[in-house]
Amino acid sequence: MLSGGRALIVAAILSGFALVCGAQVRPAALKVDLLGVFAHPDDEIEVASTLAYYAHGQGKVVAAVYCTRGEGGGNMVGTQSGDALGILREAEVRACLQTLGVSYCYFLDRKDFAYTESLLATLQRWNRDETLRGLVRYIRVLKPEVIVTMDPAPVAGQHGNHQAAGVLATEAVVAAADPKRFPDQLSSEGLTVWQCRKLYYTGGDETLSTVIPTTRALVDGRQPWQIAAEGIAHHRSQAFGSFTAGPRMRQAQLFRPILSVLPLAKEDDLFRGLPTTQDRLLSPEPDPKTRAGIKIEFQSRAAISNYNRWIREQHIEGLARRVPADLSLVAGEANEIRFQLANPTTNSLQGTLRLAGQSDWLLRSEQASYRVPADRSQMFKARITPPAHALGTAVVQVVTTDVNGETQASLIANVVPLIKVRALTEPPSMDGSGRGWESTPVHYIPFTQTWQGKVKDSADSSGEFRLAVVDRTLYVDVHVKDDSVVSNIAPNDIKGHWRSDSVEICVDPSGGAENTFSCFKLGIFPFDSTGQVNAARDADARPGPIAQTAPRTLIRSQRTADGYRVQVAIPFHEAGITLTRRIGFNLLIYDGDKANAAGGENINKSRLAWSPRPGVQGRPEDWGRLDLE
């Protein structure tokens, strides 16, 4: 035991050390006001101004919990990847949070395995229950009054890890207050249950949003957005090192209130009504716009159907973001769709139903009328045939009419293209001459088929391609028009093909998988910094450099007068193609026109696709289809 004098000396030394390190000295019993729950380092960017406002302007104790260290992300400042990249990104996020005034930073130690839009795949790889257990532990230790997290709605382009952070945070708020959940934390770890007072999702809408201004002056004269811009710049590996404080930084930040012990209302303060002795979450009020009668629900793609079921189970259906039903249909053929009619009333309901949609689409319902008993539901089928030339999204509606009037529900139908691939007797050439390809049809990717960024004209970026099958090998011949071909990726940095000019070939052996982890996705640099063609598989069944992950796949490239040409021969067995005749397929073109790009710099400005849609690289359901002869 230290004497009184020595204890004072040690305390002074430790206090000085904390100040030198920039840490804030806190009491031994942790208690935070605001907790952010995120998936990756840099996800706090969306709320950085808000964190800075409460930490610097309101003196709140702020903490952050990250599910991963960002090991599966890109790297714009070096060649570190995997766990090494996670070390770098942890350092970056800690520097950012220190600037924002965030006192504590923790990690749940889940792996950031690759880009995916699949919540299901994420929770399977993370071990959902164990991850939830860890997050509940942090809530019970830190006792936050307010939690902000990521919106779990599966909208196009929403990372599956981001969805998982929101799902886990929502469930953890409820579980942390329940003594029956993870009771060993109470009996063996000395913790007690804790009811967080409010939970918010990032983003909002005009109906019920919490709006946090970013331009309110703080005591030192700075504004929250200025502190946020300084903090965000620490994320150099994610290309935020040269972040400039543009007009977007000054925009107010929106939050969607989801769970609360207080009645929900529009507000400009996450802490409105706090502190309070209320410690029981209120049940959301029923949506006043909901009327009695038949309820129509389309059978949507799995991510949306699962989300809708989850928000009902969490009793947040009236507050969470609504995601419209969405399904991909193959152009030129009849596609079966299903929809459910539910009758929540105490009386049997009967009436007529019809389909409505594009005038040149063939819409056929199996039934023109219905009768649904009280408190029951029934499934109905219909067939929709978009024209062979259709591409992109359109709306299909089911309209019912009964004694309660007319009810309708909409399905966003995303039409994907179909190619019947010709079988050849001899392999076509792969020397750029075009020999052997003459009998195969040309398919086009015009400059208008963007799914991200902007393209000026066909000379800026566009493409055409041919396909053939020979001896269980898929041959792909791609001609890309690009008026400024850039080759800034070194041979020892063959990953992250989206950083530079590249072509990505996507093959889904099942023809409509929920995620890419059974697929073959090959990102091809037509020329690395030494002028050689190079490639790596990305976010698929076996990611990594082609020499290790697809050694029998052949790639060739040549410069052309208006861009470049890439030719690929993919053995069926390396792509996972079995005897299935129909597979999923997409061809993506990435373009960056920065001629003086630094080595490894992310210069991507636009992305095209044969089957285009935001986030399509991670969603095989929205890829086109190939029928293999």
XYZ file of C-alpha atoms in Angstrom:
629
model
C 0.000 0.000 0.000
C 1.314 3.478 -0.889
C 1.821 6.138 1.719
C -0.240 9.308 1.417
C 2.628 11.308 -0.122
C 3.613 8.619 -2.629
C -0.035 8.128 -3.586
C -0.328 11.821 -4.413
C 2.841 11.672 -6.526
C 1.593 8.595 -8.456
C -1.793 10.241 -8.990
C -0.106 13.363 -10.334
C 2.047 11.325 -12.723
C -0.947 9.380 -14.019
C -2.952 12.563 -14.414
C -0.142 14.163 -16.370
C 0.180 11.063 -18.556
C -3.530 11.185 -19.356
C -3.318 14.829 -20.338
C -0.290 14.206 -22.575
C -2.173 11.372 -24.315
C -5.184 13.605 -24.807
C -7.387 11.400 -22.638
C -10.072 12.798 -20.380
C -9.790 11.628 -16.786
C -13.038 9.884 -15.811
C -14.233 8.292 -12.589
C -13.776 4.561 -12.184
C -17.543 3.939 -12.496
C -18.243 4.384 -16.206
C -21.349 6.280 -17.191
C -21.844 7.759 -20.633
C -24.537 10.004 -21.989
C -24.395 9.162 -25.686
C -23.277 5.901 -27.308
C -22.772 5.361 -31.026
C -22.980 1.803 -32.390
C -21.312 1.390 -35.783
C -20.080 -1.364 -38.083
C -16.674 -0.059 -39.225
C -14.189 2.659 -38.345
C -15.292 5.770 -40.312
C -19.028 4.960 -39.984
C -19.208 7.748 -37.402
C -18.694 10.215 -40.264
C -22.441 10.440 -40.820
C -22.946 11.735 -37.262
C -19.562 13.340 -36.615
C -20.930 16.873 -36.240
C -23.535 15.652 -33.759
C -20.943 13.824 -31.664
C -18.747 16.939 -31.659
C -21.703 19.138 -30.681
C -22.615 17.055 -27.645
C -19.037 16.368 -26.534
C -17.594 19.877 -27.013
C -20.732 21.984 -26.794
C -22.831 20.216 -24.176
C -20.180 18.495 -22.093
C -21.744 15.102 -22.654
C -19.721 11.940 -22.164
C -19.729 10.198 -25.550
C -18.584 6.678 -26.414
C -18.492 4.549 -29.573
C -18.649 0.799 -30.156
C -17.557 -0.699 -33.489
C -18.479 -4.180 -34.622
C -15.265 -4.533 -36.679
C -11.931 -2.849 -37.261
C -12.569 -2.498 -40.994
C -10.207 -5.306 -42.022
C -12.128 -6.016 -45.222
C -12.126 -2.471 -46.585
C -9.971 -0.711 -49.134
C -6.699 1.087 -48.495
C -5.797 4.288 -50.319
C -2.490 5.004 -48.570
C -0.631 1.699 -48.596
C -0.746 -2.022 -49.238
C -1.878 -3.160 -45.784
C -4.883 -5.471 -45.891
C -6.689 -7.877 -43.588
C -5.661 -7.662 -39.939
C -2.857 -5.238 -40.798
C -5.400 -2.843 -42.301
C -7.524 -3.237 -39.161
C -4.617 -1.987 -37.050
C -4.253 1.050 -39.303
C -7.970 1.830 -39.302
C -8.217 1.490 -35.521
C -5.488 4.116 -35.169
C -7.332 6.387 -37.600
C -10.676 6.103 -35.838
C -9.161 6.724 -32.411
C -7.537 9.905 -33.745
C -10.840 10.968 -35.268
C -12.806 10.328 -32.098
C -10.282 12.176 -29.980
C -10.775 15.219 -32.217
C -14.551 14.903 -31.925
C -14.304 14.747 -28.133
C -15.450 11.123 -27.828
C -14.157 9.719 -24.536
C -14.277 5.966 -25.085
C -13.876 3.617 -28.055
C -14.538 -0.128 -28.005
C -14.645 -3.018 -30.494
C -16.803 -6.139 -30.638
C -14.021 -7.921 -32.567
C -16.184 -9.189 -35.419
C -14.490 -9.639 -38.801
C -15.056 -7.202 -41.653
C -14.821 -9.953 -44.248
C -15.745 -8.211 -47.527
C -18.324 -5.920 -49.061
C -21.794 -7.416 -48.880
C -25.358 -6.152 -48.892
C -26.538 -9.235 -47.016
C -27.619 -8.882 -43.403
C -28.154 -12.636 -43.268
C -24.588 -13.431 -44.340
C -23.219 -10.847 -41.913
C -25.039 -12.181 -38.862
C -24.096 -15.756 -39.745
C -20.407 -14.889 -39.970
C -20.486 -12.726 -36.866
C -22.348 -15.266 -34.705
C -25.411 -13.195 -34.008
C -25.993 -14.266 -30.400
C -22.394 -13.759 -29.307
C -22.206 -10.351 -30.948
C -25.464 -9.336 -29.289
C -24.121 -10.592 -25.964
C -21.036 -8.383 -26.323
C -23.061 -5.303 -27.194
C -25.459 -5.872 -24.292
C -22.430 -6.059 -22.000
C -21.220 -2.643 -23.166
C -24.661 -1.118 -22.643
C -24.909 -2.551 -19.146
C -21.414 -1.285 -18.286
C -21.622 2.165 -19.905
C -25.297 2.867 -19.088
C -25.934 5.279 -21.979
C -28.950 7.560 -21.890
C -29.124 7.753 -25.689
C -27.886 5.431 -28.448
C -27.479 6.366 -32.105
C -26.901 3.656 -34.681
C -27.144 2.873 -38.373
C -30.421 2.414 -40.220
C -30.917 -1.348 -40.819
C -33.263 -0.868 -43.784
C -32.004 -2.941 -46.779
C -32.142 -0.131 -49.314
C -30.017 -0.370 -52.464
C -26.344 0.180 -51.657
C -26.726 -0.331 -47.898
C -23.837 -2.431 -46.580
C -24.959 -5.616 -44.838
C -22.597 -4.832 -41.943
C -24.316 -1.466 -41.508
C -27.690 -3.185 -41.415
C -26.341 -5.589 -38.793
C -25.122 -2.770 -36.542
C -28.623 -1.276 -36.535
C -30.347 -4.610 -35.951
C -28.025 -5.539 -33.084
C -28.266 -2.117 -31.436
C -32.070 -2.261 -31.544
C -32.200 -5.722 -30.021
C -29.523 -4.842 -27.452
C -31.503 -1.868 -26.100
C -34.338 -4.228 -25.208
C -32.136 -7.133 -24.077
C -29.952 -4.996 -21.786
C -33.024 -4.151 -19.700
C -34.240 -7.743 -19.478
C -32.807 -9.792 -16.574
C -33.639 -12.976 -18.479
C -31.256 -12.079 -21.294
C -27.615 -13.020 -20.709
C -28.161 -13.492 -16.957
C -24.552 -14.643 -16.452
C -23.507 -11.017 -16.933
C -25.601 -10.190 -13.858
C -24.567 -13.151 -11.727
C -20.885 -13.463 -12.680
C -19.738 -10.068 -13.949
C -21.332 -7.779 -11.382
C -23.520 -5.972 -13.897
C -27.093 -4.808 -13.560
C -29.802 -4.362 -16.149
C -29.977 -0.999 -17.865
C -32.732 0.662 -19.849
C -31.392 3.109 -22.392
C -33.821 6.035 -22.632
C -33.749 6.582 -26.397
C -32.564 4.877 -29.583
C -32.166 6.723 -32.901
C -31.310 5.597 -36.416
C -29.221 7.874 -38.589
C -31.223 9.618 -41.292
C -34.837 10.697 -41.146
C -37.743 12.088 -43.090
C -40.193 14.936 -42.944
C -42.710 13.095 -40.764
C -40.805 12.498 -37.546
C -37.165 13.561 -37.466
C -34.757 14.816 -34.874
C -32.763 17.585 -36.534
C -29.363 18.491 -35.100
C -27.887 21.688 -36.588
C -24.172 21.626 -37.362
C -23.569 25.384 -37.339
C -24.364 26.339 -33.740
C -21.366 28.178 -32.327
C -19.576 26.456 -29.450
C -17.913 28.169 -26.501
C -14.552 28.363 -28.257
C -16.119 29.963 -31.352
C -15.886 26.888 -33.568
C -18.883 25.180 -35.109
C -19.510 21.411 -34.867
C -19.064 20.839 -38.604
C -15.571 22.354 -38.462
C -14.523 19.938 -35.713
C -16.124 17.085 -37.651
C -14.192 17.960 -40.819
C -10.940 17.957 -38.873
C -11.739 14.596 -37.300
C -12.881 12.914 -40.503
C -9.578 13.813 -42.193
C -7.853 11.216 -40.003
C -9.436 8.438 -42.086
C -6.708 8.631 -44.706
C -6.833 4.975 -45.705
C -10.445 5.521 -46.769
C -9.536 8.552 -48.908
C -10.672 11.141 -46.350
C -7.142 12.428 -45.766
C -7.751 15.360 -48.107
C -11.312 15.864 -46.912
C -12.483 19.409 -47.533
C -15.317 21.036 -45.634
C -17.834 21.523 -48.422
C -21.435 22.707 -48.110
C -22.641 19.205 -47.233
C -20.759 19.372 -43.932
C -22.924 22.318 -42.873
C -26.195 20.495 -43.452
C -28.191 19.567 -40.371
C -27.944 15.915 -39.375
C -31.174 13.921 -39.205
C -32.075 11.077 -36.882
C -35.101 8.804 -36.820
C -36.444 8.140 -33.289
C -37.165 4.423 -32.872
C -37.364 3.506 -29.179
C -37.984 5.855 -26.264
C -39.261 6.014 -22.701
C -40.868 9.359 -23.659
C -43.548 10.163 -26.228
C -41.953 10.675 -29.636
C -42.059 14.089 -31.272
C -40.181 16.309 -33.679
C -37.190 17.781 -31.897
C -33.767 19.397 -32.225
C -32.132 17.681 -29.251
C -31.405 13.990 -28.761
C -31.666 14.596 -25.013
C -35.089 16.278 -25.081
C -36.917 15.389 -21.849
C -33.858 13.872 -20.196
C -32.994 13.125 -17.464
C -36.151 11.280 -16.535
C -37.157 8.660 -14.029
C -39.119 6.850 -16.729
C -37.390 3.542 -17.447
C -39.901 1.654 -19.542
C -40.013 1.843 -23.320
C -43.275 3.143 -24.692
C -45.150 1.204 -27.347
C -45.422 3.197 -30.580
C -48.831 4.613 -31.389
C -50.685 2.863 -34.227
C -50.326 4.509 -37.608
C -53.487 6.670 -37.936
C -53.374 6.271 -41.736
C -53.867 2.503 -41.466
C -57.455 1.625 -42.329
C -59.414 -1.525 -41.674
C -59.725 -4.008 -44.469
C -57.615 -6.238 -46.670
C -53.831 -5.917 -46.295
C -51.723 -6.742 -49.354
C -48.085 -7.819 -49.115
C -45.900 -8.916 -52.019
C -43.400 -11.715 -51.571
C -40.257 -9.646 -52.022
C -36.598 -10.481 -52.228
C -35.379 -12.145 -49.056
C -33.636 -9.122 -47.545
C -36.796 -7.016 -47.666
C -39.167 -9.767 -46.527
C -36.885 -10.529 -43.567
C -36.621 -6.838 -42.683
C -40.387 -6.332 -42.734
C -40.850 -9.341 -40.483
C -38.134 -8.097 -38.122
C -39.568 -4.580 -37.670
C -42.939 -6.159 -36.865
C -41.305 -8.409 -34.266
C -39.537 -5.397 -32.720
C -42.813 -3.409 -32.686
C -41.253 -0.548 -34.635
C -43.144 -1.010 -37.890
C -44.707 2.457 -37.648
C -41.366 4.184 -37.020
C -38.704 2.340 -39.009
C -38.106 3.211 -42.620
C -40.542 1.584 -45.015
C -38.845 -0.390 -47.773
C -41.102 -1.078 -50.768
C -41.476 -4.603 -52.098
C -38.824 -5.328 -54.698
C -38.191 -8.278 -56.999
C -36.042 -8.935 -60.069
C -37.781 -10.254 -63.185
C -36.138 -11.708 -66.287
C -36.878 -9.816 -69.499
C -38.819 -11.592 -72.221
C -40.220 -14.458 -70.178
C -43.030 -15.169 -67.722
C -42.000 -14.634 -64.100
C -44.071 -15.947 -61.208
C -44.783 -13.508 -58.398
C -46.696 -14.070 -55.175
C -48.672 -11.810 -52.921
C -50.615 -12.322 -49.726
C -54.036 -10.960 -48.833
C -54.526 -10.719 -45.068
C -57.853 -10.018 -43.385
C -57.307 -8.634 -39.843
C -61.028 -7.935 -39.306
C -63.649 -10.045 -37.557
C -65.670 -10.534 -40.721
C -65.008 -12.501 -43.885
C -64.038 -10.247 -46.799
C -64.560 -10.922 -50.470
C -64.028 -8.859 -53.582
C -62.205 -8.582 -56.869
C -58.522 -8.181 -57.627
C -56.570 -7.060 -60.657
C -52.998 -6.322 -61.693
C -51.891 -2.979 -63.089
C -48.585 -2.014 -64.663
C -46.772 -1.111 -67.864
C -48.999 -1.173 -70.927
C -46.600 -3.384 -72.922
C -46.185 -5.956 -70.128
C -48.251 -9.126 -69.973
C -49.871 -9.371 -66.520
C -51.889 -12.430 -65.566
C -53.362 -13.268 -62.174
C -54.491 -16.803 -61.370
C -57.658 -15.411 -59.786
C -59.860 -12.380 -60.430
C -61.649 -12.535 -57.079
C -60.968 -13.496 -53.498
C -62.646 -14.507 -50.284
C -60.524 -14.338 -47.129
C -62.050 -15.512 -43.810
C -61.802 -13.351 -40.690
C -58.352 -13.108 -39.164
C -56.853 -15.252 -41.918
C -54.559 -14.746 -44.880
C -54.183 -16.359 -48.296
C -51.383 -16.482 -50.864
C -52.054 -15.689 -54.525
C -49.935 -16.125 -57.648
C -49.522 -14.105 -60.821
C -47.277 -14.183 -63.897
C -45.579 -11.109 -65.299
C -43.829 -10.999 -68.667
C -41.778 -7.854 -69.376
C -40.761 -7.293 -73.029
C -37.405 -8.688 -74.121
C -36.066 -5.152 -74.586
C -37.087 -3.971 -71.089
C -34.366 -3.014 -68.603
C -34.514 -1.221 -65.254
C -37.335 -0.724 -62.781
C -41.073 -0.363 -63.188
C -44.036 -0.581 -60.828
C -46.600 -3.383 -60.756
C -49.682 -3.057 -58.567
C -52.277 -5.368 -57.080
C -55.611 -3.619 -56.638
C -58.444 -5.116 -54.573
C -62.013 -3.878 -54.317
C -64.514 -4.894 -51.634
C -67.096 -3.352 -49.286
C -64.346 -1.272 -47.652
C -63.379 0.283 -50.961
C -60.226 -0.031 -53.025
C -56.841 -1.141 -51.655
C -53.610 -1.293 -53.591
C -50.015 -2.335 -53.051
C -46.984 -1.808 -55.264
C -44.059 -3.978 -56.288
C -40.886 -2.479 -57.725
C -40.066 -4.854 -60.565
C -36.422 -4.712 -61.584
C -36.071 -6.174 -65.055
C -32.772 -7.917 -65.765
C -31.497 -8.958 -69.210
C -31.158 -12.508 -70.520
C -28.608 -13.910 -72.989
C -28.603 -17.359 -74.547
C -24.885 -18.105 -74.810
C -23.802 -19.936 -77.946
C -21.637 -23.044 -77.727
C -18.678 -23.104 -80.119
C -16.719 -26.096 -81.332
C -13.356 -24.335 -81.108
C -12.068 -21.799 -78.575
C -12.174 -18.220 -79.925
C -8.941 -16.259 -80.086
C -7.673 -14.308 -77.110
C -5.105 -12.210 -78.964
C -7.377 -9.271 -79.707
C -7.810 -10.216 -83.363
C -11.455 -11.241 -83.028
C -10.960 -14.581 -84.786
C -13.563 -17.120 -83.740
C -15.878 -14.490 -82.255
C -17.589 -13.618 -85.550
C -20.640 -15.829 -84.994
C -21.358 -14.608 -81.450
C -23.723 -11.635 -80.996
C -22.544 -8.315 -79.552
C -24.147 -7.001 -76.351
C -23.869 -3.354 -75.404
C -23.266 -1.359 -72.232
C -24.067 2.242 -73.239
C -22.759 5.185 -71.255
C -26.277 5.779 -69.904
C -26.281 2.520 -67.933
C -24.620 3.970 -64.850
C -25.148 2.626 -61.366
C -22.806 5.103 -59.728
C -21.202 8.387 -60.786
C -21.577 10.250 -64.041
C -20.399 9.591 -67.598
C -20.098 12.345 -70.203
C -20.553 10.333 -73.388
C -19.728 6.983 -75.005
C -16.095 7.988 -75.587
C -15.724 8.708 -71.870
C -16.901 5.244 -70.855
C -18.998 2.544 -72.539
C -18.571 -1.036 -73.626
C -19.632 -4.005 -75.663
C -19.031 -7.699 -75.118
C -19.443 -11.182 -76.544
C -19.867 -14.516 -74.790
C -19.209 -18.103 -75.811
C -18.969 -21.551 -74.243
C -16.431 -24.183 -75.292
C -15.711 -27.405 -73.392
C -17.208 -26.197 -70.103
C -15.337 -22.902 -70.255
C -17.001 -19.492 -70.396
C -15.246 -17.074 -72.773
C -15.784 -13.327 -72.361
C -14.586 -10.699 -74.850
C -14.983 -7.097 -73.627
C -14.216 -3.948 -75.611
C -14.213 -0.824 -73.408
C -14.260 2.684 -74.801
C -12.265 4.944 -72.495
C -10.673 8.208 -73.659
C -8.231 8.245 -70.719
C -6.920 4.841 -69.644
C -5.216 5.044 -66.244
C -2.855 2.393 -64.830
C -1.938 3.393 -61.278
C -2.124 0.051 -59.461
C 1.174 -1.703 -58.709
C 1.650 -5.483 -59.182
C 1.880 -5.936 -55.400
C -1.410 -4.080 -54.864
C -3.846 -6.113 -56.975
C -7.056 -5.623 -55.022
C -9.800 -3.047 -54.848
C -10.314 -2.919 -58.620
C -12.844 -0.087 -58.224
C -9.970 2.299 -57.464
C -8.922 2.549 -61.109
C -9.927 1.624 -64.659
C -11.125 -1.967 -64.530
C -13.673 -4.532 -65.595
C -15.480 -6.827 -63.176
C -16.991 -10.126 -64.300
C -19.651 -11.480 -61.963
C -20.899 -15.082 -62.133
C -23.591 -16.518 -59.872
C -23.893 -20.284 -60.383
C -27.355 -20.373 -58.777
C -28.878 -17.543 -60.821
C -30.271 -15.259 -58.109
C -28.309 -15.817 -54.885
C -29.087 -13.699 -51.815
C -25.404 -12.773 -51.418
C -22.103 -13.064 -53.303
C -20.350 -15.625 -51.109
C -21.162 -18.516 -53.412
C -20.252 -16.494 -56.507
C -17.248 -15.787 -58.717
C -16.385 -12.068 -58.959
C -13.236 -11.208 -60.883
C -11.899 -7.631 -60.905
C -9.534 -7.128 -63.839
C -7.021 -4.303 -64.215
C -6.362 -4.187 -67.976
C -2.931 -2.776 -67.187
C -1.141 -2.492 -63.870
C 1.575 0.112 -63.357
C 4.028 -2.073 -65.304
C 1.647 -2.451 -68.254
C 0.622 -6.044 -67.520
C -2.921 -7.346 -67.157
C -3.711 -8.405 -63.591
C -6.738 -9.508 -61.618
C -8.119 -10.607 -58.256
C -11.340 -12.139 -57.038
C -13.311 -9.869 -54.722
C -16.006 -10.454 -52.075
C -16.935 -13.883 -53.376
C -16.463 -17.589 -52.577
C -12.668 -17.346 -52.658
C -11.289 -13.780 -52.738
C -7.678 -12.985 -53.517
C -5.174 -12.686 -56.407
C -6.109 -14.749 -59.431
C -2.857 -16.739 -59.322
C -3.999 -18.255 -56.023
C -7.787 -18.230 -56.307
C -8.409 -19.040 -60.011
C -5.099 -20.236 -61.482
C -6.697 -21.805 -64.573
C -8.631 -18.674 -65.533
C -6.875 -16.938 -68.435
C -6.877 -13.166 -68.877
C -5.535 -11.060 -71.741
C -5.703 -7.362 -72.566
C -4.720 -5.046 -75.412
C -4.892 -1.329 -75.917
C -7.170 -0.111 -78.678
C -7.494 3.202 -80.468
C -10.429 4.184 -78.268
C -9.706 2.316 -75.022
C -8.839 -1.308 -74.294
C -9.960 -4.883 -74.829
C -10.075 -7.603 -72.165
C -10.564 -11.297 -72.925
C -11.141 -13.965 -70.302
C -11.555 -17.746 -70.277
C -13.199 -19.013 -67.076
C -13.388 -22.789 -66.495
C -16.778 -23.782 -65.143
C -15.256 -25.526 -62.139
C -13.367 -22.399 -61.029
C -16.545 -20.321 -61.220
C -18.549 -22.986 -59.390
C -20.794 -23.663 -62.398
C -22.224 -27.184 -62.332
C -24.808 -28.676 -64.681
C -27.214 -25.786 -64.090
C -28.072 -24.249 -67.436
C -29.146 -20.833 -66.119
C -26.664 -18.746 -64.160
C -26.463 -15.163 -62.976
C -24.044 -12.863 -64.787
C -23.074 -9.227 -64.837
C -20.341 -7.144 -66.410
C -19.264 -3.940 -64.666
C -17.023 -1.199 -66.051
C -15.163 1.129 -63.680
C -13.707 4.371 -65.022
C -11.367 6.981 -63.572
C -9.883 9.727 -65.742
C -7.141 11.119 -63.500
C -4.066 10.828 -65.715
C -1.633 11.881 -62.966
C -3.089 9.558 -60.316
C -0.781 8.502 -57.523
C -0.004 4.835 -57.046
C -2.962 3.091 -55.409
C -5.073 6.252 -55.359
C -8.828 5.768 -55.633
C -9.749 7.660 -58.813
C -13.011 5.920 -59.645
C -15.574 8.402 -60.945
C -18.176 6.217 -62.659
C -19.487 2.680 -62.839
C -21.473 1.074 -65.670
C -23.147 -2.325 -65.855
C -24.893 -4.612 -68.295
C -27.553 -4.993 -65.582
C -27.278 -1.681 -63.711
C -28.647 -0.753 -60.307
C -27.168 1.018 -57.250
C -25.259 -1.508 -55.140
C -25.528 -4.186 -57.824
C -21.984 -5.477 -57.249
C -23.139 -7.035 -53.971
C -26.619 -8.189 -54.989
C -26.674 -11.199 -57.387
C -30.468 -11.096 -57.503
C -30.140 -7.998 -59.686
C -27.578 -9.458 -62.090
C -28.611 -10.531 -65.567
C -29.066 -14.161 -66.528
C -27.247 -16.470 -68.954
C -28.674 -19.618 -70.463
C -25.744 -21.863 -71.331
C -26.128 -24.139 -74.360
